[in-house]
Coordinates of C-alpha atoms in Angstrom, one line a residue:
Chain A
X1 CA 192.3 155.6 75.8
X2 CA 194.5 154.7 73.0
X3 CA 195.2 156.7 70.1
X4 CA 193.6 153.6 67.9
X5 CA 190.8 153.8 70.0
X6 CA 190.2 157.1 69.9
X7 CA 190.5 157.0 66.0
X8 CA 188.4 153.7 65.7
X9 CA 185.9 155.7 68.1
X10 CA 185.9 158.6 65.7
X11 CA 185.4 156.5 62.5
X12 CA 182.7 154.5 64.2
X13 CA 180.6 157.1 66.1
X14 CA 180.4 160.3 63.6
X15 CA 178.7 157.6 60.7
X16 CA 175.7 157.4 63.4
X17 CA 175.7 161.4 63.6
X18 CA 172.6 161.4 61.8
X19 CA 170.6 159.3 63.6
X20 CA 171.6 159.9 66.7
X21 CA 170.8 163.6 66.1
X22 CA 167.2 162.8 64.5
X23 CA 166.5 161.0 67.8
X24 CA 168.0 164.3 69.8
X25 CA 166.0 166.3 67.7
X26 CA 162.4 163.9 69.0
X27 CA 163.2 163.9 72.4
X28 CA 163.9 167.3 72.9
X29 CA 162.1 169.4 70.7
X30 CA 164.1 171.8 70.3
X31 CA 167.0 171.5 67.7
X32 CA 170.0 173.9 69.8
X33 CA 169.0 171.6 72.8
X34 CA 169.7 168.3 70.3
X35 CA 172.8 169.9 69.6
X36 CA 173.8 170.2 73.1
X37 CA 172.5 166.6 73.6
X38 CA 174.5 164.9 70.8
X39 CA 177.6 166.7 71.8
X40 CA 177.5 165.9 75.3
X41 CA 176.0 161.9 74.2
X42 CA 179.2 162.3 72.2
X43 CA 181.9 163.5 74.3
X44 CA 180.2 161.0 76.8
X45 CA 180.3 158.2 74.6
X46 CA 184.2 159.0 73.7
X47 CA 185.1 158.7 78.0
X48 CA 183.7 155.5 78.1
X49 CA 184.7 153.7 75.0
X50 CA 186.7 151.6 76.4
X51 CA 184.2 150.1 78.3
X52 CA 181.8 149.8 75.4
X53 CA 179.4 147.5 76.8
X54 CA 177.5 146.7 73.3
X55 CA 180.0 145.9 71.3
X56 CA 178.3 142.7 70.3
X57 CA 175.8 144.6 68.7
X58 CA 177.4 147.5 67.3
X59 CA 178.3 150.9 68.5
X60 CA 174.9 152.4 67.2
X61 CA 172.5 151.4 69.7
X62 CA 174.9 152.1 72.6
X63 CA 175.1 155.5 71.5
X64 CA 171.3 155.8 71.3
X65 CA 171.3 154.3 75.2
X66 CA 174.1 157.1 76.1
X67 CA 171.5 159.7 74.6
X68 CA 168.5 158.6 76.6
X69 CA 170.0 158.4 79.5
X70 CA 171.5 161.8 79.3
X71 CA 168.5 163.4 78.2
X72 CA 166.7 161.8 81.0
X73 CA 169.7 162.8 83.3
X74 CA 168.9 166.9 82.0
X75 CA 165.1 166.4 82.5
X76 CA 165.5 165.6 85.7
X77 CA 168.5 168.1 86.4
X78 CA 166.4 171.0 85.4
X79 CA 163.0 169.5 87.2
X80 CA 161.3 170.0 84.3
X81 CA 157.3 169.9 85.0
X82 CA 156.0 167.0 84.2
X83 CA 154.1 167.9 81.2
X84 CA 153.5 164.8 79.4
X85 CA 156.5 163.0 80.6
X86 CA 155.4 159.9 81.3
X87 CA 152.9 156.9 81.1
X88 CA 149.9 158.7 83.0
X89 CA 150.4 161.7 80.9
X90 CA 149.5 159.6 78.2
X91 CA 146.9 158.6 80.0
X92 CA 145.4 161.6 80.4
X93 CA 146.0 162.7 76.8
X94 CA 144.3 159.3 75.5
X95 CA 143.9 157.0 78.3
X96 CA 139.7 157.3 78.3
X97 CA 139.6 156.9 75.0
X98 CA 142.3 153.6 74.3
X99 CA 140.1 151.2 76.6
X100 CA 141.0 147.5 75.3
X101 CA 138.8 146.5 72.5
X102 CA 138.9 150.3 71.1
X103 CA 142.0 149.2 68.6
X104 CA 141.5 151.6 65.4
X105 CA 143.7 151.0 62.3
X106 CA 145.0 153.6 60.4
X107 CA 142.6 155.9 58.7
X108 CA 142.0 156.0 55.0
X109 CA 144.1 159.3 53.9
X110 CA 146.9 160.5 51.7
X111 CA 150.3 158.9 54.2
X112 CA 152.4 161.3 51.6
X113 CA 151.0 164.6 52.4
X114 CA 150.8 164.1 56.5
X115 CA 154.5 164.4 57.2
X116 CA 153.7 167.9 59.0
X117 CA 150.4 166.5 61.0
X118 CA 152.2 163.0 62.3
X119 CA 155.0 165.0 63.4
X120 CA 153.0 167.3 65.6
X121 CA 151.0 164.5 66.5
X122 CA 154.5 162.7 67.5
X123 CA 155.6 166.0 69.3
X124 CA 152.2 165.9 71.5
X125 CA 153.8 162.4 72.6
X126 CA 155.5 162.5 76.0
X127 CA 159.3 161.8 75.8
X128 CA 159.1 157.7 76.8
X129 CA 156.5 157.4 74.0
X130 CA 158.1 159.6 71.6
X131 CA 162.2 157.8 71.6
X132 CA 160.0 155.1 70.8
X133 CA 157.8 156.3 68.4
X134 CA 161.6 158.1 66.7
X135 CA 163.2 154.7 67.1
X136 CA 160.5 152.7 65.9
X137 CA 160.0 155.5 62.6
X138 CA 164.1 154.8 61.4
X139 CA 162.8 151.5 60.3
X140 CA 166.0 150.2 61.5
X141 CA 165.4 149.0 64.8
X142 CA 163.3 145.7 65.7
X143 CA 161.4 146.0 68.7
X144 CA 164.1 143.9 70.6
X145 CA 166.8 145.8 69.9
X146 CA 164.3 149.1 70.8
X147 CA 164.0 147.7 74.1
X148 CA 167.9 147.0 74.4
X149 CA 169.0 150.5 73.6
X150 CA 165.9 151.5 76.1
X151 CA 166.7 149.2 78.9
X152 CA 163.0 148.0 79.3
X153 CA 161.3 145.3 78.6
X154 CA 160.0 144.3 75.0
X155 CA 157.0 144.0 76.3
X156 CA 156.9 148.0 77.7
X157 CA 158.6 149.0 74.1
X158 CA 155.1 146.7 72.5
X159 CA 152.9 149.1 74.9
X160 CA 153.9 152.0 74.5
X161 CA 154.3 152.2 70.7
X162 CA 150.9 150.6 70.7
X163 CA 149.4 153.9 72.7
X164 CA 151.4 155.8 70.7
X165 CA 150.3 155.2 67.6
X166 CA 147.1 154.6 68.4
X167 CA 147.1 158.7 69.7
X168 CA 148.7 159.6 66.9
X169 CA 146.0 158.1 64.5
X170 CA 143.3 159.7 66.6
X171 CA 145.0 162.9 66.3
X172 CA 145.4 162.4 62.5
X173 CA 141.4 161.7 62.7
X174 CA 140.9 165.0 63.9
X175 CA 142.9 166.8 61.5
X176 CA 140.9 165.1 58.9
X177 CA 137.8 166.0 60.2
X178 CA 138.8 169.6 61.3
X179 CA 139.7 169.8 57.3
X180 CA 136.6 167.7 56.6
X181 CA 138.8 165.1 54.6
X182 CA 137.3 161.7 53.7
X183 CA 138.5 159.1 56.4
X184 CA 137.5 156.8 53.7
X185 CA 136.3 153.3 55.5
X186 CA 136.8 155.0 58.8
X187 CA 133.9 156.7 58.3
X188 CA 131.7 153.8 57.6
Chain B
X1 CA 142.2 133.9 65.2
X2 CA 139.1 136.3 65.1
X3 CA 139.0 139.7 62.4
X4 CA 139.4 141.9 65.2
X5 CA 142.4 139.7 66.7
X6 CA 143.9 139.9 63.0
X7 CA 143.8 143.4 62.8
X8 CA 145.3 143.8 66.0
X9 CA 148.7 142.0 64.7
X10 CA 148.3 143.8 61.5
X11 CA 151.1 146.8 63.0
X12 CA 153.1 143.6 64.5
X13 CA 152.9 142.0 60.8
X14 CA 153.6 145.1 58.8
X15 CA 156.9 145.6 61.3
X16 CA 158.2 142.1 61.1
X17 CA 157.7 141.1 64.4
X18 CA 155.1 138.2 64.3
X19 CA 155.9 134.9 64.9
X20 CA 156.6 132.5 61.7
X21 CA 153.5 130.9 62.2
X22 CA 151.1 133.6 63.5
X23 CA 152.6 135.5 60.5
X24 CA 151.4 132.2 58.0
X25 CA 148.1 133.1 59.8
X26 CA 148.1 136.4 58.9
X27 CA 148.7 136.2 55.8
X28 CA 146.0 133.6 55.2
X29 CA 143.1 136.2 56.2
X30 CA 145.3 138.8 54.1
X31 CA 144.7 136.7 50.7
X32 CA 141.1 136.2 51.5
X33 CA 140.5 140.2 52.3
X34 CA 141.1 143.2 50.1
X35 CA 140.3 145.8 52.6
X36 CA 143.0 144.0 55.5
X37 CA 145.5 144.6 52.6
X38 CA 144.3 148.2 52.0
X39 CA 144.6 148.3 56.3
X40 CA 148.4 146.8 55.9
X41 CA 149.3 149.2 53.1
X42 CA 148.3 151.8 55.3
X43 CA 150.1 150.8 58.6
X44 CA 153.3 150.7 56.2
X45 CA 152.3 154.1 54.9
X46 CA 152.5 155.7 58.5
X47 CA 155.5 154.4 59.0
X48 CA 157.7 155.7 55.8
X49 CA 155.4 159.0 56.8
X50 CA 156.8 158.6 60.3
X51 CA 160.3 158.3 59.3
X52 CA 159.8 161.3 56.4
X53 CA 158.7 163.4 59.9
X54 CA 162.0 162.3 61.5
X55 CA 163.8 163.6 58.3
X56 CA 163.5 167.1 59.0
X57 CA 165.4 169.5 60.1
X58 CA 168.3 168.8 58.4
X59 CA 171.6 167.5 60.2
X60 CA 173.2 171.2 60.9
X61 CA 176.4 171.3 59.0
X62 CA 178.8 172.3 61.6
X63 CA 177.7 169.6 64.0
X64 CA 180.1 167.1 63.1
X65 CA 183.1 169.1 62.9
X66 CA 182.2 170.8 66.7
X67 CA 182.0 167.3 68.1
X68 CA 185.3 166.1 66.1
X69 CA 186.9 169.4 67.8
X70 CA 185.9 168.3 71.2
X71 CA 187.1 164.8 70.8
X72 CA 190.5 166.0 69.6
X73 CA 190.3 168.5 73.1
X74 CA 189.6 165.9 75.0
X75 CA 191.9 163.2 73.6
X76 CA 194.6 165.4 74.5
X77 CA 193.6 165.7 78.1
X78 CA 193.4 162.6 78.3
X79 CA 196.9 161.9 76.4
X80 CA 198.6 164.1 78.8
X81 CA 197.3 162.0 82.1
X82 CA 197.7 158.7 80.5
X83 CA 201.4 159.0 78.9
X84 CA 203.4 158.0 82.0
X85 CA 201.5 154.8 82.2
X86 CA 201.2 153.6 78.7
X87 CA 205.1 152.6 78.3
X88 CA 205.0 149.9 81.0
X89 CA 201.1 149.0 80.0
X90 CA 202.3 148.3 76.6
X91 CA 206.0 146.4 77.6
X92 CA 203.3 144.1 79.7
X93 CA 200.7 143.6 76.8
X94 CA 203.5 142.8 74.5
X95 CA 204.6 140.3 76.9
X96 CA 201.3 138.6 77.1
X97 CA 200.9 138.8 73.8
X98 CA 204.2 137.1 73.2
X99 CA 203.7 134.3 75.7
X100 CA 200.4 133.6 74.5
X101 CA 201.7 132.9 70.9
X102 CA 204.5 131.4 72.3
X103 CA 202.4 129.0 74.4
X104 CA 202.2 125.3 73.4
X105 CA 199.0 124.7 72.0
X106 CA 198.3 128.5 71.6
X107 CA 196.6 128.4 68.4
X108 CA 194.2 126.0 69.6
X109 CA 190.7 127.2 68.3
X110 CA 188.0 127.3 70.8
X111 CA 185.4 124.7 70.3
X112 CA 182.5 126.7 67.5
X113 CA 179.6 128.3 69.4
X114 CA 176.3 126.6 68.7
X115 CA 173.8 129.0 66.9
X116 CA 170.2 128.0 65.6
X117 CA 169.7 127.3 62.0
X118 CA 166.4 128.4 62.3
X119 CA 167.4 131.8 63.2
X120 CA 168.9 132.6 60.0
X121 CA 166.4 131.5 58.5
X122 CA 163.8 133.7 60.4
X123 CA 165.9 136.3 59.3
X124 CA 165.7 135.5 55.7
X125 CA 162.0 136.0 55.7
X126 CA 161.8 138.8 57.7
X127 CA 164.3 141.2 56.7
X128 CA 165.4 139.5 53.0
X129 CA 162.0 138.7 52.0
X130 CA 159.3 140.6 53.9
X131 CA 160.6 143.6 54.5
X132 CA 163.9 144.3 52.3
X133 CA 165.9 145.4 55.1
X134 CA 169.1 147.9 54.3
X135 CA 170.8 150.0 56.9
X136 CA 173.5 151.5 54.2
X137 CA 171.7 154.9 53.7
X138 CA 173.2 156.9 50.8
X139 CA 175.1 153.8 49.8
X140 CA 174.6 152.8 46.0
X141 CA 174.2 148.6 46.3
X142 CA 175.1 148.5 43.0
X143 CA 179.0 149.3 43.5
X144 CA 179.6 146.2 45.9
X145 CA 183.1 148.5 46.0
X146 CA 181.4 151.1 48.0
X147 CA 179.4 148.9 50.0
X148 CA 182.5 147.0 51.4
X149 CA 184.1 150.3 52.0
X150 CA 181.0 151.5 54.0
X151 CA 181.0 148.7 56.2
X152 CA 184.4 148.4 56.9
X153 CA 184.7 151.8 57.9
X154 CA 182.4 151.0 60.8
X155 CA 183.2 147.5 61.6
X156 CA 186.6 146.1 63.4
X157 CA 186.0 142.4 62.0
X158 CA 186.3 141.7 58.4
X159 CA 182.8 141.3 56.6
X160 CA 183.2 139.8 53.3
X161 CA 180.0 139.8 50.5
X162 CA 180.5 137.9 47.7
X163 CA 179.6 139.2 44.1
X164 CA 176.6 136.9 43.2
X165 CA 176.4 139.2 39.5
X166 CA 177.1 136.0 37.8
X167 CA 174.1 134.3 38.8
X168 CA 171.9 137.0 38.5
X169 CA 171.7 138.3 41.5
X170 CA 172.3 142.0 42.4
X171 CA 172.7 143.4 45.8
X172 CA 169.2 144.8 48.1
X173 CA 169.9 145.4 51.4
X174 CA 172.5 144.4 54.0
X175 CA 171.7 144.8 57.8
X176 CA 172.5 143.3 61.1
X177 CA 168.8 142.1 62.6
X178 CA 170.9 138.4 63.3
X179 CA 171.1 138.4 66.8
X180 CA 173.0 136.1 69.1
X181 CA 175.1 136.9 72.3
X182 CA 179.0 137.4 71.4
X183 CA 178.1 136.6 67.6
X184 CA 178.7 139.5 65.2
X185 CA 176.6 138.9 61.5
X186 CA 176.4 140.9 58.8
X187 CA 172.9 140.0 56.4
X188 CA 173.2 140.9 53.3
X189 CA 169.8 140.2 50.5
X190 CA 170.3 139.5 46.9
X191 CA 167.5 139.5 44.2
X192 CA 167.1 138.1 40.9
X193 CA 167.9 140.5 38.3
X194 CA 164.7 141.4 36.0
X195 CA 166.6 140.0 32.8
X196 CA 168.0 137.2 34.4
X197 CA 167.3 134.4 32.9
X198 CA 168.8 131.8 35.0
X199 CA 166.7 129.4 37.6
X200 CA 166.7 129.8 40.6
X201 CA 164.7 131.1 44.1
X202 CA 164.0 135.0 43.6
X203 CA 166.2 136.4 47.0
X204 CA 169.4 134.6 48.2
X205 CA 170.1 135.8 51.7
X206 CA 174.2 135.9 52.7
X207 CA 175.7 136.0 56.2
X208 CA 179.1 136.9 57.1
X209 CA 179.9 136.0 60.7
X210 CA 182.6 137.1 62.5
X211 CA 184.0 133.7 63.8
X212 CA 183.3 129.9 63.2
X213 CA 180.0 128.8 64.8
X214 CA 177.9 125.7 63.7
X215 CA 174.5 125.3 63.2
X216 CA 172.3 123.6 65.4
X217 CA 169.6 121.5 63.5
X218 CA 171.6 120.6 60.5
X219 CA 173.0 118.0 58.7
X220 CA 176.4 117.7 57.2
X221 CA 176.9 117.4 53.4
X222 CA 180.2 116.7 51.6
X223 CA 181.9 120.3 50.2
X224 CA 183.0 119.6 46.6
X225 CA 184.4 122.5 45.6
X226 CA 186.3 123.9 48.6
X227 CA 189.8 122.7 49.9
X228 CA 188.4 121.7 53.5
X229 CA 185.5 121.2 55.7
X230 CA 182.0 120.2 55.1
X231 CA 178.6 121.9 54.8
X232 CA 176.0 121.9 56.6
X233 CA 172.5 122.0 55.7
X234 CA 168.8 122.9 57.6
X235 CA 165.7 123.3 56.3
X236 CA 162.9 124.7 57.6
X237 CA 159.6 124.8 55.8
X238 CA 160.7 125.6 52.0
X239 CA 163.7 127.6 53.4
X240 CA 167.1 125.9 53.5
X241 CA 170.1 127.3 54.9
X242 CA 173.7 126.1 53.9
X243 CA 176.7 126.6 56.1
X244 CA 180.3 126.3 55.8
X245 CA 183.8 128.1 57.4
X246 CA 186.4 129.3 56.2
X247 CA 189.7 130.2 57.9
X248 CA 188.7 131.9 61.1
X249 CA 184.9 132.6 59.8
X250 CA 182.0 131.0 59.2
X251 CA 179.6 131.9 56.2
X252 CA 176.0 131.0 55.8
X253 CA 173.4 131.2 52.2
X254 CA 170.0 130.8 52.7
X255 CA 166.8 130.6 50.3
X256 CA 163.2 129.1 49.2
X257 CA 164.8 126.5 46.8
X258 CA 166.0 123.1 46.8
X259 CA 169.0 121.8 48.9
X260 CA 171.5 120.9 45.9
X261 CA 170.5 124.4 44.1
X262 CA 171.9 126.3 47.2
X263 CA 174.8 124.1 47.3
X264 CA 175.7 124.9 43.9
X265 CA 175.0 128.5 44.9
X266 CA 177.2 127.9 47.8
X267 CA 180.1 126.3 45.7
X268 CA 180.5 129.5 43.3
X269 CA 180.5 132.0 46.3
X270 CA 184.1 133.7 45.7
X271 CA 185.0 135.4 49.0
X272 CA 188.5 135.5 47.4
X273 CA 190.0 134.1 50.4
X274 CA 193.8 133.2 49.6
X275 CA 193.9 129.4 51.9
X276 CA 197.6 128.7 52.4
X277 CA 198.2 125.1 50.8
X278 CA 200.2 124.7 54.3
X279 CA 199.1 125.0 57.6
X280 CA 200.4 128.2 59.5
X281 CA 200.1 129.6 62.5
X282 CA 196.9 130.9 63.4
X283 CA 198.1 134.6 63.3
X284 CA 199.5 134.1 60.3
X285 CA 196.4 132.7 58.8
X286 CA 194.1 135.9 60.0
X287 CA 197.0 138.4 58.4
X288 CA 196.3 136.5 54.8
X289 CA 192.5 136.1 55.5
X290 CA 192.0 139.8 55.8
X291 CA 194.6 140.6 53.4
X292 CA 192.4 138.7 50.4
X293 CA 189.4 139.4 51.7
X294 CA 187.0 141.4 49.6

């Protein structure tokens, strides 16, 4: 790599520390293992800059693909159980209850105090729904470019942040509930 | 489209991603229906809640100065493997370089790649209008200084926003939702100031693209005020978009107002772009595009 490129990589990559980390942070729910996983998305990122292969649409959602993958690549490395790791996880969290024609909006409650309950509920999540659900939450990402940095279809991204919010308004239901706040026209 | 089918694009709605005209249809039932308004307000609520979740913990303070270290230990690894090479890599770029300028016809300009009106267009609704798009966290709009500085710290083309003070228009939000294969656009919204008085539409959306393209769907309308080229003008619905190039870059405006009230927009936008009276070589030309730019 070039010195230029190594400088332009600098300048370009540490502005997107911050989200890249708040993703780490999502998927791995634990914030020494997001360290770990932005410094090796990082050094990873730095090795093949030169064959930065979205360069059309900026260096942000490439690095976002780099730190998938390698969390992905460490799940499977340390054969992780598969504890709410993928689709039929879901399914069993919330897959009797999501049949089609049980869509729920959101319930009627106070969206500023819940940042502590949608965050467990997000953390509940397995790890395909959950990059999502972090991606989805910057409010910088359409569901295109989701499903670039992801590699899957836009119509998988549409799925699975539909089940996913649709658990995590369930699980914000029964928070209410358990604290026997008004669900306002939920209720009704 | 039945209630229950209207709620179920309500999420799709509140994130932008609807259709143009299934959006129209939404928002039909949303004028007729308090409570789907109180349903959209709250799908927006779970998302800034959402986002406020992703907030914490805070970025750890040492983070970026560990991965800076580790770039620097790794750059030179790699510097000490890759010296013996890069004398005779560069002697041969250089060459290349040379004979391409040197080449007759070298500064020929590839034919302009062909890029949807409509799309910017789409884009000014969605992310100028609906949903007030901006990417530049931390980044005061008001100092237009600061906001070139921010994005040309993380871009390699130029991206040039005009000031638009002088019509009453203050900076909201810049982002980079255009999308188009080998095409790199910068958005950037403007609204009305509160005590402008001036007429005019309410948001002006600006796009700064990184090389000549031309719009598909348009028409082309004589450019009084600038030293070459043409416009050229598409409208879709009550939306019309304006484009025009200068030196190696195109630029487009685009609003909900009438076609000669954008052009007269169009005509005051100062990119301060020095245009040699004489035609020069085409390197030349970049070195004083990006020199006046900004």
């Amino acid at each position: 790599m070039r010195a230029d490129d190594a400088k332009s990589f600098e300048e370009q990559a540490v502005l997107h520390l911050e989200t890249v980390y708040r993703v780490a942070v999502r998927l791995a729910r634990d914030e020494h293992e997001a360290e770990d996983l932005v410094q090796e998305t990082y050094l990873k990122a730095y090795k093949a800059f030169n064959r930065f292969e979205m360069r059309d649409f900026g260096i942000r959602p490439w690095l976002l693909r780099i730190l998938h993958n390698t969390f992905l690549n460490r799940t499977t490395r340390q054969k992780r159980a598969p504890r709410a790791t993928d689709q039929q996880a879901l399914e069993q969290v919330v897959g009797k209850e999501s049949s089609a024609g049980d869509f729920r909006g959101p319930p009627a409650l106070d969206y500023e105090h819940l940042d502590a309950e949608v965050k467990a509920a997000m953390e509940r999540l397995g790890p395909e729904f959950r990059v999502v659900l972090a991606l989805w939450a910057t409010m910088e990402f359409s569901y295109q470019e989701i499903a670039d940095i992801l590699a899957v279809p836009i119509g998988t991204v549409m799925s699975r942040l539909h089940r996913a919010r649709q658990h995590m308004l369930r699980e914000l239901e029964g928070y209410a509930r358990e604290h026997r706040l008004s669900l306002g026209a939920q209720e009704k | 489209m039945t209630p229950q089918q209207v709620r179920e694009n309500l999420p799709l709605y509140a994130d932008g991603e609807l259709a143009p005209d299934l959006a129209r249809a939404i928002e039909a039932h949303l004028a007729a229906a308090p409570e789907l308004r109180d349903e959209l307000e709250r799908w927006r609520a779970l998302r800034r809640c959402a986002r406020r979740a992703m907030m914490t913990p805070e970025l750890p303070a040492g983070l970026a100065n560990a991965i800076r270290g580790r770039l620097h230990r790794q750059k030179s690894v790699i510097r000490r493997y890759a010296w013996p090479l890069s004398g005779g890599v560069g002697a041969i770029a250089a060459a290349i370089v040379l004979l391409v300028l040197l080449w007759p016809g070298a500064t020929t300009v590839a034919e302009p790649r062909l890029v949807s009106a409509e799309r910017f267009a789409e884009i000014y609704r969605r992310c100028a209008v609906q949903h007030q798009h901006n990417t530049l966290a931390g980044v005061d709009l008001n100092d237009l200084d600061a906001v070139r500085c921010r994005i040309a710290s993380c871009r390699t083309h130029p991206v040039l926003l005009p000031d638009l003070s002088g019509r009453g228009f203050r900076l909201s939000g810049v982002c980079e939702c255009f999308r188009e294969p080998g095409v790199r656009v910068v958005h950037a919204s403007y609204r009305r100031e509160a005590a402008s008085q001036a007429p005019g539409p309410e948001v002006v959306s600006f796009f700064s693209v990184d090389q000549k393209v031309n719009l598909a769907q348009s028409q082309p309308l004589a450019c009084p005020h600038r030293q070459r080229g043409q416009y050229q003008f598409a409208q879709f619905e009550d939306v019309v978009v304006c484009k025009w190039d200068e030196l190696t870059n195109s630029f487009v405006v685009c609003s909900q107002t009438e076609a000669d009230r954008l052009r007269e927009l169009a005509d005051e936008v100062n990119l301060a772009l020095r245009i040699p009276a004489a035609p020069l070589p085409l390197a030349f030309a970049w070195l004083s595009f990006v020199g006046g730019g900004g």
